[in-house]
Amino acid sequence: MTEPITRRIDPKLLAILVCPLTKAPLRYDAEKQELISDKAGLAFPIREGIPIMLIEEARRVER
Amino acid sequence: MSDSSQILVFDRSQVRRQRDRAARGFAAHRPLFDESGEALAERLRDVKRAFGTALDLGAHTGGMASRLTTHGVPFVVAADMSIGMARQASALAVVADEEGLPFAAESFDLIVSNLSLHWVNDLPGALAQIRQSLRPGGLFLAALLGGATLYELRDCLMEAEINVTGGVSPRLAPTIELQTASRLLLRAGFHLPVADQERVIMEYADTKSLLLDLRGMGETNAHAQRPKHFTRRRILRGAARLYEARYSGGEGGIKATFDMLFLHGWKNDRPQQGAISSGTHN
């Protein structure tokens, strides 16, 4: 199975997304397709261009 | 529904799983959503102002978002807890929980929610976050199930369960009354809040069809204290018999009541005093 070309997240959408827990801005990691909340220590995945902004789906990252 | 209670009434992960399961076949179970969606669109057409950015909150497959695009809103985001639902939306999709909105303050001119907020544990908190995500002068418009929704099913399930087991366990979601919704809207700091109710009666061939439709809508029980074992067949069979005897519809079928509560409120243009602080997540 070939990986489809990553659907890019819309920049206007990216501009208004914040961490659902802290409401702090997010850092976009284009390579990993993740939105990182440094304050909460959470990385939210982007799948098929859709940001998954659920705490239970987020990956824990070092603060 | 108590607005200060810390008890979790709904299992949000269960709400999400139910929506995930319902996502694929949702198109066949949309009539109720289309009914309220059209009512919301009608209300929107009565509003004499243009909106630049809008959010369809609890969008399911984005039916309301499409209506907003048709209405002429250039930037529309569809947010749902289920990726299976959200990916079907034609608008920009986000997977998000109404209890923890991932949107910056003052992001939208308009937030619409079609039949989703009745699954929220902390409605005051969700309303506060919604208001915070609105720009000054922005509008919040929502339809949610409440009042006497599914009272027939509730009644029959309860009686059948008493007949079989001698006791009662929670099988259907608790509902919110219009007055409570209205009060919460005001308390969340919305300007010119209006809440009203419309009753929709749906007809089904039998109780089984009603239950299948509820499942197809993703609207079955997500009560946190629901019985973990499957509802016993005897209870269901008993409930179906009672239902079909008591609440027959027009042509040999049954009827089911859905009370839709419509909420409507503005965010003031200028800073407002007395509004509840919405920074509860810090």
Short mmCIF file of C-alpha atoms in Angstrom, two decimals:
data_model
loop_
_atom_site.label_atom_id
_atom_site.label_comp_id
_atom_site.label_asym_id
_atom_site.label_seq_id
_atom_site.Cartn_x
_atom_site.Cartn_y
_atom_site.Cartn_z
CA MET A 1 0.00 0.00 0.00
CA THR A 2 1.40 3.38 -0.92
CA GLU A 3 1.10 6.28 1.44
CA PRO A 4 -1.11 8.95 -0.10
CA ILE A 5 0.37 12.40 -0.48
CA THR A 6 -0.21 14.06 2.86
CA ARG A 7 -3.13 16.38 2.69
CA ARG A 8 -1.77 19.70 3.90
CA ILE A 9 -3.51 21.29 6.80
CA ASP A 10 -5.22 24.52 5.76
CA PRO A 11 -3.12 27.52 6.93
CA LYS A 12 -6.18 29.52 7.93
CA LEU A 13 -7.33 26.62 10.09
CA LEU A 14 -3.85 26.21 11.53
CA ALA A 15 -3.90 29.87 12.54
CA ILE A 16 -6.91 29.50 14.84
CA LEU A 17 -6.11 26.14 16.47
CA VAL A 18 -4.94 26.11 20.08
CA CYS A 19 -4.34 23.44 22.70
CA PRO A 20 -7.74 22.21 23.99
CA LEU A 21 -6.29 21.85 27.48
CA THR A 22 -4.31 25.06 27.98
CA LYS A 23 -5.64 27.21 25.10
CA ALA A 24 -2.01 28.03 24.37
CA PRO A 25 -0.68 28.28 20.78
CA LEU A 26 0.54 25.15 19.03
CA ARG A 27 3.76 24.38 17.20
CA TYR A 28 3.29 22.73 13.81
CA ASP A 29 5.67 19.88 13.01
CA ALA A 30 5.13 19.43 9.26
CA GLU A 31 7.39 16.40 9.03
CA LYS A 32 5.73 14.41 11.80
CA GLN A 33 2.33 15.91 10.99
CA GLU A 34 1.75 16.88 14.57
CA LEU A 35 0.57 19.92 16.46
CA ILE A 36 2.58 20.30 19.62
CA SER A 37 1.40 21.96 22.79
CA ASP A 38 4.63 22.69 24.64
CA LYS A 39 2.79 23.89 27.72
CA ALA A 40 0.72 20.71 28.06
CA GLY A 41 3.44 18.39 26.78
CA LEU A 42 1.10 16.92 24.19
CA ALA A 43 1.44 16.27 20.46
CA PHE A 44 -1.83 16.13 18.54
CA PRO A 45 -1.71 14.04 15.37
CA ILE A 46 -2.87 15.21 11.95
CA ARG A 47 -4.45 12.38 9.95
CA GLU A 48 -5.49 12.83 6.31
CA GLY A 49 -5.06 16.56 6.84
CA ILE A 50 -7.48 16.50 9.78
CA PRO A 51 -6.10 17.68 13.13
CA ILE A 52 -7.16 15.31 15.91
CA MET A 53 -7.50 17.68 18.84
CA LEU A 54 -8.44 15.10 21.47
CA ILE A 55 -6.35 14.71 24.59
CA GLU A 56 -6.90 10.94 24.59
CA GLU A 57 -5.42 10.73 21.07
CA ALA A 58 -2.41 12.95 21.80
CA ARG A 59 1.13 11.69 22.28
CA ARG A 60 2.97 12.68 25.45
CA VAL A 61 6.09 14.69 24.73
CA GLU A 62 8.88 16.12 26.87
CA ARG A 63 8.09 19.57 28.14
CA MET B 1 -29.14 18.20 34.55
CA SER B 2 -27.37 19.95 37.37
CA ASP B 3 -25.04 22.70 36.19
CA SER B 4 -22.68 22.60 39.16
CA SER B 5 -22.34 18.85 39.47
CA GLN B 6 -18.96 17.26 39.09
CA ILE B 7 -20.50 13.87 38.35
CA LEU B 8 -19.84 12.71 34.82
CA VAL B 9 -23.20 11.85 33.36
CA PHE B 10 -21.92 10.88 29.94
CA ASP B 11 -19.05 8.70 28.91
CA ARG B 12 -17.52 10.91 26.21
CA SER B 13 -15.36 8.11 24.81
CA GLN B 14 -18.53 6.10 24.39
CA VAL B 15 -20.23 9.01 22.59
CA ARG B 16 -17.25 9.07 20.25
CA ARG B 17 -17.25 5.30 19.66
CA GLN B 18 -20.96 5.40 18.87
CA ARG B 19 -20.39 8.15 16.34
CA ASP B 20 -17.47 6.28 14.83
CA ARG B 21 -19.66 3.23 14.44
CA ALA B 22 -22.52 5.29 12.99
CA ALA B 23 -20.28 7.26 10.60
CA ARG B 24 -20.38 4.96 7.60
CA GLY B 25 -24.13 4.55 7.45
CA PHE B 26 -25.06 7.99 8.79
CA ALA B 27 -26.59 9.21 5.52
CA ALA B 28 -29.50 6.80 5.98
CA HIS B 29 -30.26 8.14 9.46
CA ARG B 30 -30.19 11.88 8.86
CA PRO B 31 -33.88 12.90 8.72
CA LEU B 32 -33.93 14.27 12.27
CA PHE B 33 -30.66 16.16 11.72
CA ASP B 34 -31.96 17.53 8.42
CA GLU B 35 -35.14 18.68 10.12
CA SER B 36 -33.29 20.64 12.81
CA GLY B 37 -30.60 21.71 10.34
CA GLU B 38 -33.21 23.29 8.10
CA ALA B 39 -34.81 24.99 11.12
CA LEU B 40 -31.39 26.41 12.08
CA ALA B 41 -30.77 27.59 8.51
CA GLU B 42 -34.17 29.28 8.50
CA ARG B 43 -33.33 31.11 11.70
CA LEU B 44 -30.04 32.15 10.18
CA ARG B 45 -31.77 33.58 7.11
CA ASP B 46 -33.76 35.85 9.45
CA VAL B 47 -30.52 37.36 10.75
CA LYS B 48 -29.62 40.47 8.83
CA ARG B 49 -25.87 40.20 8.82
CA ALA B 50 -23.14 38.46 6.89
CA PHE B 51 -20.71 36.08 8.58
CA GLY B 52 -17.11 35.67 7.47
CA THR B 53 -16.05 32.68 9.55
CA ALA B 54 -18.22 29.93 10.99
CA LEU B 55 -17.91 26.75 13.02
CA ASP B 56 -20.24 23.76 12.78
CA LEU B 57 -19.74 22.26 16.25
CA GLY B 58 -20.56 18.59 16.72
CA ALA B 59 -20.90 18.52 12.95
CA HIS B 60 -21.34 14.77 12.41
CA THR B 61 -20.82 14.51 8.63
CA GLY B 62 -20.93 18.28 8.17
CA GLY B 63 -24.53 18.75 7.04
CA MET B 64 -24.82 22.07 8.86
CA ALA B 65 -21.42 23.18 7.59
CA SER B 66 -22.68 22.65 4.02
CA ARG B 67 -25.74 24.74 4.79
CA LEU B 68 -23.46 27.50 6.10
CA THR B 69 -21.43 27.40 2.89
CA THR B 70 -24.65 27.59 0.87
CA HIS B 71 -25.67 30.49 3.10
CA GLY B 72 -22.60 32.32 1.80
CA VAL B 73 -20.11 31.97 4.66
CA PRO B 74 -16.66 31.88 2.99
CA PHE B 75 -14.72 30.10 5.78
CA VAL B 76 -16.44 27.15 7.46
CA VAL B 77 -14.91 24.66 9.90
CA ALA B 78 -16.66 21.38 10.75
CA ALA B 79 -15.69 19.92 14.14
CA ASP B 80 -16.76 16.53 15.41
CA MET B 81 -15.47 14.06 18.02
CA SER B 82 -15.41 11.27 15.46
CA ILE B 83 -12.89 11.25 12.62
CA GLY B 84 -15.19 8.87 10.72
CA MET B 85 -17.84 11.59 10.78
CA ALA B 86 -15.53 14.59 10.34
CA ARG B 87 -13.71 13.21 7.29
CA GLN B 88 -17.02 13.13 5.37
CA ALA B 89 -17.51 16.88 5.78
CA SER B 90 -16.94 19.05 2.74
CA ALA B 91 -15.84 21.91 5.01
CA LEU B 92 -12.45 22.09 6.74
CA ALA B 93 -12.58 19.26 9.26
CA VAL B 94 -11.25 19.12 12.81
CA VAL B 95 -11.69 16.34 15.35
CA ALA B 96 -12.58 18.10 18.59
CA ASP B 97 -14.51 17.65 21.80
CA GLU B 98 -17.12 20.25 22.77
CA GLU B 99 -15.82 19.99 26.33
CA GLY B 100 -12.34 21.15 25.27
CA LEU B 101 -12.53 23.42 22.25
CA PRO B 102 -9.23 23.77 20.37
CA PHE B 103 -9.97 27.23 18.94
CA ALA B 104 -8.34 30.52 19.83
CA ALA B 105 -10.43 33.24 21.43
CA GLU B 106 -12.44 35.33 18.94
CA SER B 107 -11.97 32.96 15.99
CA PHE B 108 -15.52 32.83 14.63
CA ASP B 109 -18.35 35.19 13.69
CA LEU B 110 -20.83 32.36 13.93
CA ILE B 111 -20.96 29.05 15.80
CA VAL B 112 -23.77 26.62 14.98
CA SER B 113 -24.36 23.26 16.61
CA ASN B 114 -26.92 20.80 15.27
CA LEU B 115 -28.06 18.06 17.70
CA SER B 116 -24.83 17.44 19.53
CA LEU B 117 -24.70 19.47 22.75
CA HIS B 118 -27.11 17.16 24.59
CA TRP B 119 -24.17 14.74 25.00
CA VAL B 120 -22.00 17.24 26.83
CA ASN B 121 -21.37 16.72 30.56
CA ASP B 122 -20.44 20.30 31.31
CA LEU B 123 -22.84 22.42 29.26
CA PRO B 124 -22.05 25.66 31.14
CA GLY B 125 -18.34 25.05 30.44
CA ALA B 126 -19.01 24.30 26.77
CA LEU B 127 -21.14 27.44 26.41
CA ALA B 128 -18.42 29.53 28.04
CA GLN B 129 -15.84 28.14 25.61
CA ILE B 130 -18.18 28.73 22.67
CA ARG B 131 -18.68 32.32 23.74
CA GLN B 132 -14.94 32.75 24.11
CA SER B 133 -14.35 31.41 20.57
CA LEU B 134 -16.80 33.95 19.16
CA ARG B 135 -15.74 37.36 17.94
CA PRO B 136 -17.44 40.35 19.54
CA GLY B 137 -20.81 40.73 17.81
CA GLY B 138 -20.79 37.02 16.92
CA LEU B 139 -23.79 34.68 17.01
CA PHE B 140 -24.29 31.28 18.62
CA LEU B 141 -27.11 29.13 17.31
CA ALA B 142 -27.82 25.57 18.42
CA ALA B 143 -30.34 22.79 18.35
CA LEU B 144 -30.19 20.05 20.95
CA LEU B 145 -32.46 17.27 22.10
CA GLY B 146 -34.17 17.81 25.43
CA GLY B 147 -37.57 18.09 27.08
CA ALA B 148 -39.64 14.94 26.64
CA THR B 149 -37.42 13.41 23.95
CA LEU B 150 -38.05 9.67 23.65
CA TYR B 151 -40.37 9.66 26.67
CA GLU B 152 -42.28 6.72 25.16
CA LEU B 153 -39.18 4.54 24.99
CA ARG B 154 -38.07 5.63 28.45
CA ASP B 155 -41.47 4.77 29.88
CA CYS B 156 -41.63 1.33 28.25
CA LEU B 157 -38.05 0.34 29.02
CA MET B 158 -38.47 1.30 32.64
CA GLU B 159 -41.69 -0.62 33.06
CA ALA B 160 -40.38 -3.68 31.22
CA GLU B 161 -37.27 -3.69 33.37
CA ILE B 162 -39.28 -3.47 36.58
CA ASN B 163 -41.40 -6.36 35.32
CA VAL B 164 -38.35 -8.51 34.60
CA THR B 165 -35.82 -7.58 37.29
CA GLY B 166 -37.79 -5.63 39.89
CA GLY B 167 -35.44 -2.65 39.51
CA VAL B 168 -34.41 0.13 37.13
CA SER B 169 -31.04 1.11 35.66
CA PRO B 170 -30.27 4.14 33.48
CA ARG B 171 -30.81 3.22 29.85
CA LEU B 172 -31.51 6.54 28.23
CA ALA B 173 -29.69 9.82 28.49
CA PRO B 174 -31.09 12.36 30.93
CA THR B 175 -32.53 15.32 29.09
CA ILE B 176 -32.27 19.04 29.62
CA GLU B 177 -35.36 21.23 30.05
CA LEU B 178 -35.92 24.39 28.04
CA GLN B 179 -35.84 26.61 31.14
CA THR B 180 -32.49 25.18 32.21
CA ALA B 181 -31.02 25.68 28.74
CA SER B 182 -32.31 29.23 28.70
CA ARG B 183 -30.80 29.98 32.11
CA LEU B 184 -27.43 28.49 31.16
CA LEU B 185 -27.33 30.62 28.01
CA LEU B 186 -27.86 33.74 30.08
CA ARG B 187 -25.36 32.69 32.72
CA ALA B 188 -22.70 32.04 30.09
CA GLY B 189 -22.96 35.75 29.26
CA PHE B 190 -24.80 35.61 25.95
CA HIS B 191 -26.52 38.80 24.91
CA LEU B 192 -30.23 38.71 23.90
CA PRO B 193 -30.51 35.00 24.66
CA VAL B 194 -33.53 33.19 23.24
CA ALA B 195 -34.46 29.55 23.81
CA ASP B 196 -37.48 27.84 22.32
CA GLN B 197 -38.69 24.36 21.62
CA GLU B 198 -40.11 22.45 18.67
CA ARG B 199 -41.60 18.99 18.87
CA VAL B 200 -40.98 16.48 16.11
CA ILE B 201 -42.87 13.20 16.02
CA MET B 202 -41.19 10.46 14.03
CA GLU B 203 -43.00 7.34 12.91
CA TYR B 204 -41.42 3.91 12.82
CA ALA B 205 -42.64 0.49 11.70
CA ASP B 206 -41.86 -0.97 15.12
CA THR B 207 -39.68 -0.57 18.22
CA LYS B 208 -36.81 -2.43 16.59
CA SER B 209 -36.73 0.09 13.72
CA LEU B 210 -36.65 2.96 16.22
CA LEU B 211 -33.73 1.41 18.10
CA LEU B 212 -31.86 0.75 14.84
CA ASP B 213 -32.41 4.36 13.77
CA LEU B 214 -31.11 5.67 17.11
CA ARG B 215 -28.04 3.49 16.71
CA GLY B 216 -27.61 4.71 13.13
CA MET B 217 -27.74 8.30 14.37
CA GLY B 218 -25.12 7.51 17.02
CA GLU B 219 -27.73 8.47 19.61
CA THR B 220 -27.89 5.33 21.76
CA ASN B 221 -27.08 5.36 25.43
CA ALA B 222 -23.72 6.82 26.44
CA HIS B 223 -24.75 7.20 30.04
CA ALA B 224 -21.64 6.74 32.19
CA GLN B 225 -23.51 4.47 34.60
CA ARG B 226 -25.28 2.45 31.92
CA PRO B 227 -25.41 -1.30 32.57
CA LYS B 228 -22.28 -2.86 31.13
CA HIS B 229 -24.00 -6.09 30.13
CA PHE B 230 -26.28 -6.13 27.13
CA THR B 231 -29.87 -5.24 27.81
CA ARG B 232 -31.55 -8.51 28.36
CA ARG B 233 -33.70 -9.72 25.53
CA ARG B 234 -36.66 -10.16 27.79
CA ILE B 235 -36.60 -6.51 28.78
CA LEU B 236 -36.37 -5.37 25.18
CA ARG B 237 -39.10 -7.71 24.07
CA GLY B 238 -41.29 -6.56 26.92
CA ALA B 239 -40.59 -2.90 26.15
CA ALA B 240 -41.40 -3.42 22.48
CA ARG B 241 -44.74 -5.00 23.37
CA LEU B 242 -45.64 -2.13 25.69
CA TYR B 243 -44.49 0.47 23.14
CA GLU B 244 -46.47 -0.98 20.30
CA ALA B 245 -49.59 -1.23 22.47
CA ARG B 246 -49.35 2.25 23.98
CA TYR B 247 -47.83 4.52 21.39
CA SER B 248 -49.07 3.34 18.04
CA GLY B 249 -48.61 5.70 15.11
CA GLY B 250 -50.81 6.38 12.14
CA GLU B 251 -50.43 3.28 9.99
CA GLY B 252 -49.83 0.38 12.30
CA GLY B 253 -46.42 1.62 13.38
CA ILE B 254 -45.26 3.53 16.44
CA LYS B 255 -44.48 7.16 17.15
CA ALA B 256 -41.46 8.64 18.89
CA THR B 257 -41.24 12.16 20.29
CA PHE B 258 -38.17 14.35 19.85
CA ASP B 259 -38.13 17.77 21.51
CA MET B 260 -35.62 20.06 19.86
CA LEU B 261 -34.40 22.98 21.95
CA PHE B 262 -33.17 25.93 19.93
CA LEU B 263 -30.67 28.27 21.54
CA HIS B 264 -29.77 31.66 20.16
CA GLY B 265 -27.43 34.21 21.70
CA TRP B 266 -25.01 36.98 20.74
CA LYS B 267 -21.63 37.95 22.06
CA ASN B 268 -21.66 41.60 22.96
CA ASP B 269 -19.64 44.04 20.91
CA ARG B 270 -18.18 45.61 23.99
CA PRO B 271 -16.71 43.92 27.05
CA GLN B 272 -19.49 42.72 29.29
CA GLN B 273 -19.58 42.77 33.04
CA GLY B 274 -20.93 39.85 35.02
CA ALA B 275 -20.17 37.22 32.41
CA ILE B 276 -18.76 34.04 33.82
CA SER B 277 -15.03 33.74 33.36
CA SER B 278 -14.35 31.13 30.72
CA GLY B 279 -10.75 30.38 31.58
CA THR B 280 -11.67 27.31 33.60
CA HIS B 281 -9.08 25.10 31.97
CA ASN B 282 -6.06 26.94 33.21
#
